[in-house]
Amino acid sequence: MIEVEELTKRYGTFTAVRSLSFTVRPGEVLGLVGPNGAGKTTTLRCMAGIIPSSEGRVRIAGHDLAAEPVAAKRSLAFFPDEPRLFEYLTVRQHLNFVARIYGVADYEALATPLLEELELAEKSDVLPGELSRGMKQKLVIACGLLHSPRVMFFDEPLTGLDPLGIRRMKDSIVRRARDGAAIVLSSHLLHLLEEVCTNVLILKKGDKVADGTLAQVVATFSNGEENVSLEEIFIRATGGSES
Amino acid sequence: MIGALLYLRLNSLVNLVAHRVRRLRQPKYFVGAAVAAAYFYIVLLRKPGVAAPPGVAVPGAGSDPRIAITLICAFLCLLALVRIAYAWISPPDKPGLRFSEAEIAFLFPAPVTRKALIHYRLLGTQIAILFTAVLMAFVFNRFGYLGGHRVQRAIGWWVILSTYDLHLSGTNLTLGSLRERSRHFLLWRLGAVAAIVLYVAAVFRFAIGPVEALLQGPGDFMKQVAGSPALHWLSLPFRIVFGPYAASGPGEFAGAMVPALLLLAVHYYWVSSTEARFEEGSIALAEKRAAIRAAAQRGEISGMGGTKPTARSDPFSLAPQGPPELAFLWKNLISVRSSLFNRRVVLLVLIVMVAMSMGPLVSLRTDTIGIDAFRKIVGVLSAMFAVYTLLVGPQLARQDLRNDLPNADILKTYPMEGWRLALGELLAPTAILTAVLWIELLGCAAAVDTGDGHALTSGVRATAVVCLALAAPLVCLLQLIVPNWIMVLMPGWYQASRSRAGGVEIFGQRLMFGVIQLLFALGVIVPAAGAVWLIIFSSQWLIGAGPAIALATLVVLPVLAGEAAFGLWWLGERFEKFDLSTESR
């Protein structure tokens, strides 16, 4: 579903991501972790088609992102860490707009249960400026899910959510994966990885340090010790600092 | 206490200047400053070859500087009256004086008297007024035409601007006081507006004679003005304020300063003694200004109006399937209605229209100027506004990629080719500018003389209007592509120019972008206009003027469409490769 081959992204002489390769199959949730400046967000933005990669290839639902960007983008949804909304469109108008962009014929039938599930039904005529941050995040999710994407990218999905919102977001990610979506999420929150992710990819300074299921990564860095915490694994994998 | 406030003001000013100087190390500010410096040198300081020495008017017809000064003063008085009328028609809910959020946080809880706060605020305004006064003296005395010494003119401007500022502050505080204490607040406001309207109508009525004299030649204008006792008394308050500015020599200037300073003192007493609670209004005003600044920094154009966006109905029904470009037109039209057509803008436009139409209305009733003159005025104004729409309109109508810059990441995940996204984003401002141009074209067409024997028959005129109307959307689209190109090519520069940050370097950046826009317009419009002229000139002898215009349009339209298509394709390509994070590295 998501195939990344030798992905490299350079900004001038600085290499943000170097020769990254991995695959995420339907039903899998890949957790992208690493210290600040490891290249997590750059990787997500390259995979979502927001910025072009310098080298390498990304395939989304069988479509090469560089050669067939429109077909590839039809299958994906990107959820940024900060909710990006059009300040002058109401909740309902956001969904109408997104439906037209993706050509969702029966969007009203899809939008109504989605808004109810996300507790936005009563806010359908409200502008984003009048919504709390959590509600804005929910609207971003509603817009992203409207076209039933098979590939999803979440950048720090729990930022700014209250405890109930965090619980719902985790449940939502797991449910979408169970329904067959391939999901990549980037986060600093290690407990999120334990609860939600099937696979983990650790980055450091743009290089892949570890890749595999959570059990495989733990086995690689536990050095045979038992009951090593995920936090300890992360520190060992990344050397404990950004540099 | 005033010493502490003065310390705060002066140090803030010094630090601001130091900050502006330090940021000149960045090339975009340095280049901007260099361009601005060159502009100010050429426009304000360099001695033009034909300039007359200060105090000496340029000889020739219509060279009496007193006429120019009188007309400038009359125009400024009209503007001031429009602004004061607006204050009475639409007063703020709570009267406020202009303080920054930091000033409110430090000064309002401090043991400072109310009067000291007002003094502080007046002191702060004085810095801006002094700077403006000096600048205005340079601008208006550029060619020595108006005569008088620059220092005298600068002091004159200081008196005008200070009195205006105090009057507006006094009006706002009085309105706040009336709102708090009077049960007849609405009646007070209606009375004040009626008084202003009657005053303006009376001035127009008695100004007909001098205006007629001016239309026939400048000779009798000043005599007519001086010979009208009604005008003499009606204009007295304004003559006192404008006296120092309009004075022709040091003696007259000194004499005019006495009543002007007395009137200024009366205004000062009015402002400092009006008992109105300004604290809450000042806090609201400061929050509003902070929100405007934040909106400008985020690139949210609707927030820059200072009003919160409100939910609007759909401009048209958007079906879920069809060309996605229309979704952007739909979205951006909603934002236009949110940001442009707010109550304040509509009200100001109405007041200006009423003020502008009063002269012709009063004149028409007495049959002194007549419909022809009025039509000519409409024609000239329409032509001026059409040029303004083409050149400046693209900088004002920003409901396109520029407005959506903060959402660039989301836009790029949409399943659309770059050129289609660019087209969709540019549809709304193109539609707006085209509609405005069409109205202006009608205004121009109505003004063209089609009397007996005139070459421009009704048929030719109609053909020309239709052809120009057909070309208008493409020309507007091409003009709008330019600032969007600049944005994707130089986003760092572009953002700096959009923010409300001050400084001559920002002025220089805007000047550069304006010149680029102008050069592009010339590059697109002049060759097309040349081709049109050539085709009309060579074919009208055979097929007549109307068909020749139509033929020229048929030839030129595909060329313009091709240019627009290339521009959109290139803009889309650039946008697909565009990465704001690269610019900030």
Coordinates of N, CA, C and O in Angstrom, one line a residue, chain A residues 9 11-12 14 16 42 45 48-52 69-80 82-90 92-94 96-107 125-127 129-130 140, chain B residues 298 300-303 309-315 317-328 330-332 334-335 338 403-404 406-417 425 575-582 585:
Chain A
K9 N 15.9 13.4 0.9 CA 15.5 14.8 0.8 C 16.6 15.7 1.2 O 17.1 15.6 2.4
Y11 N 18.1 19.8 1.5 CA 17.9 21.2 1.4 C 19.2 21.8 1.2 O 20.0 22.0 2.1
G12 N 19.5 22.1 0.0 CA 20.9 22.6 -0.3 C 21.9 21.6 0.0 O 21.8 20.4 -0.6
F14 N 22.3 20.4 3.0 CA 21.9 19.6 4.2 C 20.9 18.5 3.8 O 20.0 18.7 3.0
A16 N 18.2 16.0 4.9 CA 17.2 15.9 6.0 C 16.8 14.4 6.1 O 16.6 13.9 7.3
T42 N 9.7 15.7 7.6 CA 10.1 15.8 6.2 C 9.7 14.5 5.5 O 9.2 14.5 4.3
R45 N 6.0 14.6 4.9 CA 5.6 15.5 3.8 C 6.0 15.1 2.4 O 5.3 15.3 1.5
A48 N 3.4 12.4 1.5 CA 2.1 13.0 1.2 C 2.1 13.9 -0.1 O 1.0 14.4 -0.4
G49 N 3.2 14.0 -0.7 CA 3.3 14.8 -1.9 C 3.3 16.3 -1.7 O 3.1 17.1 -2.6
I50 N 3.6 16.7 -0.5 CA 3.6 18.2 -0.2 C 4.9 18.8 -0.7 O 4.9 19.9 -1.2
I51 N 6.0 18.0 -0.5 CA 7.3 18.5 -1.0 C 7.9 17.4 -1.9 O 7.7 16.2 -1.6
P52 N 8.5 17.7 -3.0 CA 9.1 16.7 -3.8 C 10.4 16.1 -3.2 O 11.1 16.9 -2.5
P69 N 0.8 11.9 -9.7 CA 0.5 12.5 -8.4 C -1.0 12.6 -8.1 O -1.4 12.4 -6.9
V70 N -1.8 12.8 -9.1 CA -3.2 13.0 -8.9 C -3.8 11.7 -8.4 O -4.6 11.6 -7.4
A71 N -3.5 10.6 -9.1 CA -4.1 9.3 -8.8 C -3.6 8.9 -7.4 O -4.4 8.3 -6.6
A72 N -2.3 9.1 -7.1 CA -1.8 8.7 -5.7 C -2.5 9.5 -4.6 O -2.8 9.0 -3.6
K73 N -2.7 10.8 -4.9 CA -3.3 11.7 -3.8 C -4.7 11.4 -3.6 O -5.2 11.7 -2.5
R74 N -5.4 10.8 -4.6 CA -6.8 10.4 -4.4 C -6.9 9.4 -3.2 O -8.0 9.3 -2.6
S75 N -5.9 8.6 -3.0 CA -6.0 7.5 -2.0 C -5.5 7.9 -0.6 O -5.5 7.1 0.3
L76 N -4.9 9.1 -0.5 CA -4.2 9.4 0.8 C -4.9 10.6 1.5 O -5.6 11.4 0.9
A77 N -4.6 10.6 2.8 CA -5.1 11.8 3.6 C -3.9 12.1 4.5 O -3.3 11.2 5.1
F78 N -3.7 13.4 4.7 CA -2.6 13.9 5.5 C -3.2 14.7 6.6 O -4.0 15.6 6.4
F79 N -2.8 14.4 7.9 CA -3.3 15.2 9.0 C -2.1 15.9 9.7 O -1.3 15.2 10.4
P80 N -2.0 17.2 9.5 CA -0.9 17.9 10.1 C -1.0 18.1 11.6 O -2.1 17.9 12.1
E82 N -0.7 20.8 13.3 CA -1.6 22.0 13.6 C -2.8 21.9 12.7 O -2.6 21.8 11.5
P83 N -4.0 22.0 13.2 CA -5.1 22.0 12.3 C -5.1 23.2 11.3 O -5.1 24.3 11.7
R84 N -5.0 22.9 10.0 CA -5.0 23.9 9.0 C -6.4 24.0 8.4 O -6.8 23.1 7.7
L85 N -7.1 25.1 8.6 CA -8.5 25.2 8.2 C -8.6 26.5 7.5 O -7.9 27.5 7.7
F86 N -9.7 26.6 6.6 CA -10.0 27.9 6.0 C -10.9 28.7 6.9 O -12.0 28.3 7.3
E87 N -10.4 29.8 7.4 CA -11.0 30.5 8.5 C -12.4 31.0 8.2 O -13.2 31.3 9.1
Y88 N -12.8 31.2 6.9 CA -14.1 31.7 6.6 C -15.1 30.7 6.1 O -16.1 31.0 5.6
L89 N -14.7 29.4 6.1 CA -15.6 28.4 5.8 C -16.2 27.7 7.0 O -15.4 27.4 7.9
T90 N -17.5 27.5 7.1 CA -18.0 26.8 8.3 C -17.7 25.3 8.2 O -17.2 24.8 7.2
R92 N -19.7 22.8 7.8 CA -20.4 22.2 6.7 C -19.8 22.6 5.3 O -19.6 21.7 4.4
Q93 N -19.4 23.8 5.2 CA -18.8 24.3 3.9 C -17.4 23.6 3.7 O -17.0 23.4 2.6
H94 N -16.7 23.4 4.8 CA -15.4 22.6 4.6 C -15.7 21.3 4.0 O -14.9 20.9 3.0
N96 N -18.2 20.3 2.2 CA -18.7 20.5 0.8 C -17.6 20.8 -0.1 O -17.5 20.2 -1.2
F97 N -16.6 21.6 0.3 CA -15.5 22.0 -0.5 C -14.6 20.8 -0.7 O -14.2 20.5 -1.9
V98 N -14.3 20.0 0.3 CA -13.4 18.8 0.2 C -14.1 17.8 -0.7 O -13.5 17.1 -1.5
A99 N -15.5 17.6 -0.5 CA -16.2 16.7 -1.4 C -16.0 17.0 -2.8 O -15.8 16.1 -3.7
R100 N -16.1 18.3 -3.2 CA -15.9 18.6 -4.6 C -14.5 18.4 -5.1 O -14.3 17.9 -6.2
I101 N -13.5 18.7 -4.2 CA -12.1 18.4 -4.6 C -11.9 17.0 -4.9 O -11.2 16.6 -5.9
Y102 N -12.4 16.1 -4.1 CA -12.2 14.6 -4.3 C -13.3 14.0 -5.1 O -13.3 12.8 -5.3
G103 N -14.4 14.7 -5.4 CA -15.5 14.2 -6.2 C -16.3 13.1 -5.5 O -16.6 12.1 -6.0
V104 N -16.5 13.4 -4.2 CA -17.3 12.4 -3.4 C -18.8 12.6 -3.6 O -19.4 13.6 -3.1
A105 N -19.4 11.7 -4.4 CA -20.8 12.0 -4.9 C -21.8 12.0 -3.8 O -22.6 13.0 -3.7
D106 N -21.7 11.1 -2.9 CA -22.8 11.0 -1.8 C -22.2 11.5 -0.5 O -22.4 10.9 0.5
Y107 N -21.6 12.7 -0.6 CA -20.8 13.2 0.6 C -21.8 13.5 1.8 O -21.4 13.3 2.9
D125 N -22.6 24.9 11.4 CA -22.6 26.2 10.8 C -21.7 27.2 11.5 O -21.9 28.4 11.4
V126 N -20.7 26.6 12.1 CA -19.8 27.4 12.9 C -18.5 27.6 12.2 O -18.0 26.6 11.5
L127 N -17.8 28.7 12.3 CA -16.5 29.0 11.7 C -15.4 28.4 12.6 O -15.6 28.3 13.8
G129 N -12.8 29.6 13.7 CA -12.4 30.6 14.8 C -13.2 30.4 16.1 O -12.7 30.8 17.1
E130 N -14.4 29.8 15.9 CA -15.2 29.7 17.1 C -15.1 28.3 17.7 O -15.8 27.9 18.7
V140 N -10.6 18.6 10.9 CA -9.5 18.2 10.0 C -9.7 16.7 9.7 O -9.6 16.2 8.6
Chain B
R298 N 0.1 35.9 9.9 CA -0.3 34.5 9.5 C -0.8 34.5 8.0 O -1.0 33.5 7.4
E300 N -3.6 35.9 7.0 CA -5.1 35.8 6.9 C -5.6 37.2 6.6 O -5.7 38.0 7.5
I301 N -6.0 37.4 5.4 CA -6.4 38.7 4.9 C -7.7 39.2 5.6 O -7.9 40.3 5.8
S302 N -8.6 38.3 5.8 CA -9.9 38.7 6.4 C -9.7 39.2 7.8 O -10.4 40.1 8.2
G303 N -8.8 38.6 8.5 CA -8.5 39.1 9.9 C -7.9 40.5 9.9 O -8.0 41.2 10.9
P309 N -14.2 37.2 11.2 CA -15.0 36.7 10.1 C -16.3 36.1 10.6 O -16.4 35.6 11.7
T310 N -17.4 36.3 9.8 CA -18.7 35.7 10.2 C -19.0 34.7 9.1 O -18.6 34.8 8.0
A311 N -19.9 33.7 9.6 CA -20.3 32.7 8.6 C -21.2 33.3 7.6 O -22.0 34.1 7.8
R312 N -20.9 32.9 6.3 CA -21.7 33.4 5.2 C -22.4 32.3 4.4 O -21.8 31.1 4.4
S313 N -23.5 32.6 3.8 CA -24.1 31.6 3.0 C -23.3 31.3 1.7 O -22.5 32.1 1.3
D314 N -23.6 30.2 1.1 CA -22.9 29.8 -0.1 C -23.2 30.8 -1.3 O -24.3 31.2 -1.5
P315 N -22.1 31.2 -2.0 CA -22.4 32.1 -3.1 C -23.2 31.5 -4.2 O -23.9 32.1 -5.0
S317 N -24.7 27.1 -5.3 CA -24.7 25.7 -4.9 C -23.5 24.9 -5.5 O -23.4 24.9 -6.7
L318 N -22.7 24.3 -4.6 CA -21.6 23.6 -5.1 C -21.9 22.1 -5.2 O -21.9 21.5 -4.1
A319 N -22.0 21.6 -6.4 CA -22.3 20.1 -6.5 C -21.1 19.3 -6.1 O -19.9 19.8 -6.3
P320 N -21.2 18.1 -5.5 CA -20.0 17.4 -5.1 C -19.2 16.9 -6.2 O -18.0 16.5 -6.0
Q321 N -19.7 16.9 -7.4 CA -18.9 16.4 -8.6 C -18.8 17.5 -9.6 O -19.8 18.2 -9.8
G322 N -17.7 17.5 -10.4 CA -17.5 18.5 -11.4 C -16.1 19.1 -11.3 O -15.3 18.6 -10.5
P323 N -15.8 20.1 -12.2 CA -14.4 20.6 -12.1 C -14.1 21.1 -10.7 O -14.8 21.9 -10.2
P324 N -12.9 20.6 -10.2 CA -12.6 21.1 -8.8 C -12.2 22.6 -8.7 O -12.2 23.1 -7.7
E325 N -11.9 23.2 -9.9 CA -11.5 24.6 -9.9 C -12.7 25.4 -9.3 O -12.4 26.4 -8.6
L326 N -13.9 25.0 -9.6 CA -15.0 25.8 -9.2 C -15.2 25.8 -7.6 O -15.7 26.7 -7.0
A327 N -14.6 24.7 -7.0 CA -14.6 24.6 -5.6 C -13.8 25.8 -5.0 O -14.2 26.4 -3.9
F328 N -12.7 26.1 -5.6 CA -11.9 27.3 -5.1 C -12.6 28.6 -5.4 O -12.5 29.5 -4.5
W330 N -15.8 29.0 -5.4 CA -16.8 29.0 -4.4 C -16.3 29.4 -3.0 O -16.8 30.3 -2.3
K331 N -15.2 28.8 -2.6 CA -14.5 29.0 -1.3 C -14.0 30.5 -1.2 O -14.3 31.2 -0.2
N332 N -13.4 31.0 -2.3 CA -12.8 32.3 -2.2 C -13.8 33.4 -2.3 O -13.7 34.5 -1.7
I334 N -16.7 33.2 -0.9 CA -17.2 33.2 0.5 C -16.3 34.1 1.3 O -16.7 35.0 2.1
S335 N -15.0 34.0 1.1 CA -14.0 34.8 1.9 C -14.1 36.3 1.5 O -13.9 37.2 2.3
S338 N -16.9 37.8 3.3 CA -16.6 37.9 4.7 C -15.7 39.1 5.0 O -15.8 39.8 6.0
N403 N -3.6 34.3 -0.3 CA -4.4 34.2 0.9 C -4.3 32.8 1.5 O -4.5 32.7 2.7
D404 N -4.1 31.8 0.7 CA -4.0 30.5 1.1 C -2.6 30.0 1.5 O -2.4 28.8 1.7
P406 N -0.9 30.0 4.2 CA -0.7 29.2 5.4 C -1.3 27.8 5.2 O -0.9 26.9 6.0
N407 N -2.1 27.6 4.2 CA -2.7 26.2 4.0 C -2.0 25.5 2.8 O -2.6 24.6 2.3
A408 N -0.8 26.0 2.4 CA -0.2 25.4 1.3 C 0.0 23.9 1.4 O -0.2 23.2 0.4
D409 N 0.4 23.4 2.6 CA 0.6 22.0 2.8 C -0.7 21.2 2.5 O -0.6 20.1 1.9
I410 N -1.8 21.7 2.9 CA -3.1 21.0 2.7 C -3.4 21.0 1.2 O -3.8 20.0 0.6
L411 N -3.3 22.2 0.6 CA -3.6 22.3 -0.9 C -2.8 21.3 -1.7 O -3.3 20.8 -2.7
K412 N -1.5 21.1 -1.3 CA -0.7 20.2 -2.1 C -1.0 18.8 -2.0 O -0.5 17.9 -2.7
T413 N -1.8 18.4 -1.0 CA -2.2 17.0 -0.9 C -3.5 16.7 -1.7 O -3.9 15.6 -1.8
Y414 N -4.1 17.8 -2.3 CA -5.3 17.6 -3.1 C -4.9 17.0 -4.4 O -3.9 17.3 -5.0
P415 N -5.8 16.0 -4.9 CA -5.5 15.4 -6.1 C -5.8 16.2 -7.3 O -6.8 16.0 -8.1
M416 N -5.0 17.2 -7.6 CA -5.2 18.2 -8.7 C -3.9 18.5 -9.3 O -2.9 18.7 -8.6
E417 N -3.8 18.7 -10.6 CA -2.6 19.2 -11.2 C -2.4 20.6 -10.8 O -3.4 21.3 -10.5
E425 N -7.7 28.9 -7.9 CA -7.4 29.9 -6.9 C -7.5 31.3 -7.5 O -7.9 32.3 -6.8
F575 N 4.3 26.0 -7.9 CA 3.7 25.7 -6.7 C 3.9 24.3 -6.2 O 4.0 24.0 -5.0
E576 N 3.9 23.4 -7.2 CA 4.1 22.0 -6.8 C 5.5 21.8 -6.2 O 5.7 20.9 -5.4
K577 N 6.4 22.5 -6.7 CA 7.8 22.4 -6.2 C 8.1 23.3 -5.0 O 9.1 23.3 -4.3
F578 N 7.1 24.2 -4.7 CA 7.3 25.2 -3.6 C 7.3 24.6 -2.2 O 6.5 23.7 -1.9
D579 N 8.3 25.0 -1.5 CA 8.4 24.5 -0.1 C 8.8 25.6 0.8 O 9.9 26.1 0.8
L580 N 7.8 26.1 1.6 CA 8.0 27.2 2.4 C 9.2 27.0 3.5 O 9.9 27.9 3.8
S581 N 9.3 25.7 3.9 CA 10.3 25.4 4.9 C 11.7 25.6 4.3 O 12.6 26.0 5.1
T582 N 11.9 25.5 3.0 CA 13.2 25.7 2.4 C 13.5 27.2 2.5 O 14.7 27.6 2.8
R585 N 15.0 28.3 5.9 CA 16.2 27.7 6.3 C 17.4 28.7 6.2 O 17.4 29.5 5.3

